[in-house]
Structure formats: C-alpha cells, structure tokens
Short mmCIF file of C-alpha atoms in Angstrom, two decimals:
data_model
loop_
_atom_site.label_atom_id
_atom_site.label_comp_id
_atom_site.label_asym_id
_atom_site.label_seq_id
_atom_site.Cartn_x
_atom_site.Cartn_y
_atom_site.Cartn_z
CA MET V 1 225.13 44.43 9.74
CA SER V 2 226.94 46.70 12.40
CA ALA V 3 226.38 45.52 15.93
CA LEU V 4 223.46 48.54 17.34
CA PRO V 5 225.55 50.50 19.98
CA ARG V 6 225.21 50.02 23.41
CA HIS V 7 222.59 52.76 24.71
CA GLN V 8 219.91 51.55 21.56
CA LEU V 9 220.64 48.02 23.14
CA ILE V 10 220.10 48.94 26.58
CA GLY V 11 216.47 51.26 25.42
CA LEU V 12 215.35 48.62 23.71
CA LEU V 13 215.83 46.59 26.36
CA VAL V 14 213.78 48.59 28.31
CA VAL V 15 210.62 49.11 26.17
CA GLY V 16 209.95 45.57 25.32
CA ALA V 17 210.15 44.58 29.34
CA VAL V 18 207.36 47.52 30.29
CA VAL V 19 205.89 45.77 26.59
CA VAL V 20 205.67 42.60 28.23
CA VAL V 21 204.78 44.34 31.75
CA LEU V 22 201.34 46.13 30.48
CA GLY V 23 200.28 42.80 28.25
CA ALA V 24 200.84 41.09 31.44
CA LEU V 25 197.99 43.65 33.60
CA TRP V 26 195.74 43.72 30.42
CA ALA V 27 194.86 39.84 31.28
CA ARG V 28 194.61 39.24 34.86
CA SER V 29 192.22 42.75 35.02
CA GLY V 30 190.28 40.85 33.31
CA GLY V 31 190.68 42.20 29.82
CA ALA V 32 189.71 39.14 26.88
CA GLY V 33 186.85 38.01 29.39
CA GLN V 34 184.45 40.63 29.99
CA GLY V 35 181.21 40.48 29.01
CA GLY V 36 180.68 37.56 31.08
CA ASP V 37 177.61 39.27 33.10
CA GLU V 38 174.83 37.07 31.78
CA ALA V 39 174.87 34.02 29.10
CA ARG V 40 172.02 32.79 26.94
CA ALA V 41 170.16 30.49 27.32
CA SER V 42 169.40 27.53 24.19
CA GLY V 43 165.61 29.78 23.71
CA GLY V 44 164.44 32.09 22.54
CA GLY V 45 163.23 35.81 23.85
CA ALA V 46 163.47 38.21 26.50
CA VAL V 47 163.17 35.00 28.70
CA GLY V 48 166.97 33.49 27.77
CA THR V 49 169.13 35.19 29.38
CA VAL V 50 169.70 34.17 32.36
CA ARG V 51 172.71 36.84 34.37
CA VAL V 52 175.48 34.46 35.88
CA ASP V 53 177.32 36.61 38.39
CA GLU V 54 181.15 36.46 37.74
CA GLY V 55 182.40 38.86 40.54
CA GLY V 56 183.71 38.40 44.11
CA GLY V 57 184.72 36.04 45.75
CA GLY V 58 182.56 33.18 46.91
CA ARG V 59 182.28 29.80 47.65
CA LEU V 60 179.13 29.25 47.65
CA VAL V 61 177.28 29.33 43.23
CA ILE V 62 173.63 30.16 43.71
CA HIS V 63 170.81 30.34 41.48
CA VAL V 64 167.76 32.26 42.46
CA ALA V 65 164.39 32.42 40.90
CA GLY V 66 160.94 33.26 40.79
CA ALA V 67 159.81 36.48 41.94
CA VAL V 68 162.49 38.24 41.86
CA ARG V 69 163.79 41.62 40.22
CA ARG V 70 167.02 39.84 38.67
CA PRO V 71 167.35 35.95 38.73
CA GLY V 72 170.18 34.35 38.15
CA VAL V 73 172.99 32.86 38.67
CA TYR V 74 175.11 34.38 41.69
CA ARG V 75 177.86 34.23 43.88
CA LEU V 76 177.58 34.54 48.11
CA GLU V 77 180.25 34.17 51.10
CA ALA V 78 179.83 30.58 52.90
CA GLY V 79 176.85 29.90 56.13
CA ALA V 80 175.19 33.02 54.11
CA ARG V 81 171.37 32.64 54.32
CA VAL V 82 168.27 32.83 52.15
CA ALA V 83 167.44 36.46 52.73
CA ALA V 84 171.15 37.69 51.43
CA ALA V 85 170.59 35.74 48.27
CA VAL V 86 166.78 37.21 48.27
CA ARG V 87 168.66 40.59 48.05
CA ARG V 88 171.30 39.43 45.75
CA ALA V 89 168.86 38.63 42.99
CA GLY V 90 168.21 42.61 43.68
CA GLY V 91 165.05 41.88 45.86
CA ALA V 92 161.58 40.37 45.80
CA THR V 93 158.89 42.01 43.62
CA ARG V 94 154.98 43.27 44.48
CA ARG V 95 154.12 39.54 43.79
CA ALA V 96 156.25 37.66 45.44
CA ASP V 97 154.85 35.08 49.01
CA LEU V 98 158.31 35.91 51.47
CA ASP V 99 156.27 34.50 53.95
CA ALA V 100 156.58 31.37 52.61
CA LEU V 101 160.84 30.75 52.56
CA ASN V 102 163.20 30.62 55.33
CA LEU V 103 165.41 33.93 55.13
CA ALA V 104 167.04 32.07 57.39
CA ALA V 105 167.73 29.45 56.02
CA ARG V 106 172.07 28.44 55.26
CA LEU V 107 172.23 28.36 51.68
CA THR V 108 174.94 24.60 50.15
CA ASP V 109 176.47 25.15 47.58
CA GLY V 110 174.71 24.36 43.83
CA ARG V 111 171.17 25.27 45.96
CA GLN V 112 168.32 26.85 44.09
CA VAL V 113 166.18 29.35 45.49
CA LEU V 114 163.03 29.61 44.20
CA VAL V 115 160.54 32.77 45.83
CA PRO V 116 157.03 31.66 44.92
CA ALA V 117 154.78 34.82 44.09
CA ARG V 118 150.88 35.53 45.94
CA ALA V 119 148.89 32.63 44.83
CA ALA V 120 145.29 34.08 43.03
CA THR V 121 142.67 33.41 45.35
CA GLY V 122 139.54 33.02 45.04
CA GLY V 123 135.79 35.47 45.03
CA ALA V 124 134.03 33.26 47.19
CA GLY V 125 136.71 32.77 49.70
CA GLY V 126 139.22 31.30 48.51
CA ALA V 127 136.34 27.84 47.36
CA GLY V 128 138.13 27.83 44.70
CA ALA V 129 141.72 26.98 45.39
CA ARG V 130 140.60 24.48 48.14
CA ASP V 131 138.49 22.40 46.06
CA GLY V 132 141.61 21.95 42.98
CA GLY V 133 143.42 20.07 45.39
CA SER V 134 143.10 17.06 43.81
CA GLY V 135 141.11 16.83 40.92
CA GLY V 136 141.76 17.80 36.93
CA GLY V 137 142.72 21.32 37.53
CA ALA V 138 146.70 23.24 37.23
CA PRO V 139 149.12 21.36 39.84
CA LEU V 140 149.68 23.00 43.15
CA ASN V 141 152.33 24.83 42.83
CA LEU V 142 155.01 23.45 47.16
CA ASN V 143 156.61 26.75 47.28
CA SER V 144 153.34 29.09 47.52
CA ALA V 145 150.25 25.52 48.94
CA THR V 146 148.93 26.63 52.15
CA ALA V 147 148.84 23.62 54.69
CA GLU V 148 144.67 23.28 53.63
CA GLN V 149 146.07 23.02 50.51
CA LEU V 150 148.49 20.15 50.76
CA ASP V 151 146.32 18.43 52.30
CA GLN V 152 143.09 17.86 49.30
CA LEU V 153 146.42 15.79 48.31
CA ASP V 154 146.14 12.27 48.07
CA GLY V 155 147.98 10.78 50.57
CA ILE V 156 148.43 13.19 52.03
CA GLY V 157 146.49 14.55 56.00
CA PRO V 158 147.33 17.57 58.08
CA GLU V 159 150.04 15.33 59.89
CA THR V 160 152.70 15.77 56.45
CA ALA V 161 151.34 18.37 54.94
CA ALA V 162 152.57 20.23 58.52
CA LYS V 163 156.14 18.21 57.43
CA ILE V 164 156.43 19.53 53.91
CA LEU V 165 155.44 23.37 56.17
CA GLU V 166 158.42 22.70 58.03
CA TYR V 167 161.04 20.78 55.19
CA ARG V 168 159.78 24.05 53.13
CA GLN V 169 160.67 25.96 56.01
CA GLN V 170 163.84 24.47 56.99
CA HIS V 171 165.36 24.08 53.58
CA GLY V 172 164.23 28.04 51.22
CA GLY V 173 161.26 26.11 49.24
CA PHE V 174 161.49 22.74 46.90
CA GLY V 175 163.88 22.98 44.20
CA SER V 176 162.14 19.82 42.68
CA VAL V 177 159.61 17.15 43.38
CA ASP V 178 162.44 15.13 44.17
CA GLU V 179 162.36 16.86 47.44
CA LEU V 180 158.99 15.13 48.39
CA ASP V 181 161.29 12.34 49.32
CA ALA V 182 163.76 13.93 52.45
CA VAL V 183 159.84 15.03 53.83
CA PRO V 184 159.20 12.15 56.05
CA GLY V 185 156.39 9.90 55.40
CA ILE V 186 156.44 9.78 51.67
CA GLY V 187 158.22 7.42 50.53
CA PRO V 188 158.67 6.25 46.49
CA GLY V 189 155.50 4.94 45.60
CA ARG V 190 153.54 8.17 47.29
CA LEU V 191 156.01 10.09 45.71
CA GLU V 192 155.02 8.94 42.60
CA ALA V 193 151.33 9.08 43.14
CA LEU V 194 151.77 13.15 43.50
CA ARG V 195 153.90 13.96 39.94
CA GLY V 196 151.16 14.86 38.26
CA GLN V 197 149.34 16.87 41.05
CA VAL V 198 152.32 19.49 42.31
CA THR V 199 154.93 21.16 40.60
CA GLY V 200 157.87 23.03 42.63
#
C-alpha cells in the first residue's frame, strides 16, 4: 500500500485534533454527569425525592428541611447565614414559624436548618397545648415549643427553658434531640429522661 500524500496526512491529523479538543470540552462541561439535581432516597412515594444542588462554588453543604418550598441539600458560600439557606430553599411556606429560628446565625458545614411550622393552638386559649407537656400526648418539638411548654417537661424549669430557647436562637434550631446535651444545665441523665417527651 502506498503512503498517503503529505497534504492528506496533515488533514487527517487536524481532524483528529479537533475531535479530541471537542471531546475534552464536552467532558468538562459535565455532559456525562447531568441529571444530578435530584437524588432519590430509598423510601417510596413523593417524599423519597431529595433535591441536591450541585451548582455554584459554595464551601458549605447545608440540608434545609421543614416548612420551606424546596427542601433539600444546598451549597452556600462560607460565612452564610440561616436566612440565606432558607432563601436558597425557595423561602418559607405560610405555615413556617420563622420566629423560632435565628435567621442571623452563621452556618457551619454539614448542618441541617430545620424550619418549624407553627404549632396548632387549642380552642380554649391554648390550654390543650399547655396540659400536654409531659403527659401522654405527642412529643414536644424543640424547634417550635414555647417557654411555657418547655417548662412543663420533667426536670425543666423556667431557667432551663430560657436556655433552650437561647440555644435555639443562636444555632438556628435543633437538628436532633442529642443537641440538648449542649444546653447548660442538661446533662446525660436529664437528656435520657427527655428523649420520649421531645423531638428535634
């Protein structure tokens, strides 16, 4: 077989170089990794879909949950506040109780921002909510409970209830019941006694 003429050989080399460059550009643009906006959890139904924001160069990965329009995992810039996380998740819903959050609290990587919904009030001046403190009712939500409701819990007086509210304001809410251990005056023993009475 005779060798290709010089001009044909040069043409083939140019075409090959163009194909390699185009392929590299396509790979860097994320063409092969598209469709990462949502990650499906193992649970069934519509609740099994979790929004994951892969865009932006944020240094913090934050899970925004509760009474927001688009709950999910988002990336935010270092130094961002709780208010920025709520905005990134589409803003609060009408049922949200933003007064229970410290919107100015600084976020840390891996934190969950739980936006609580307003608690339903009883017909007779909220007496039902007050009576259900440590009785056999539903567990009390640490992110929406009032000082009066916390005061009804076993071993929690007005002073400790105030400290719980102060912690909630400073840290943007409770991610779990275990965080009660960080509240002054609540040790491991009291935390175990409260586990069945509260939720995070």
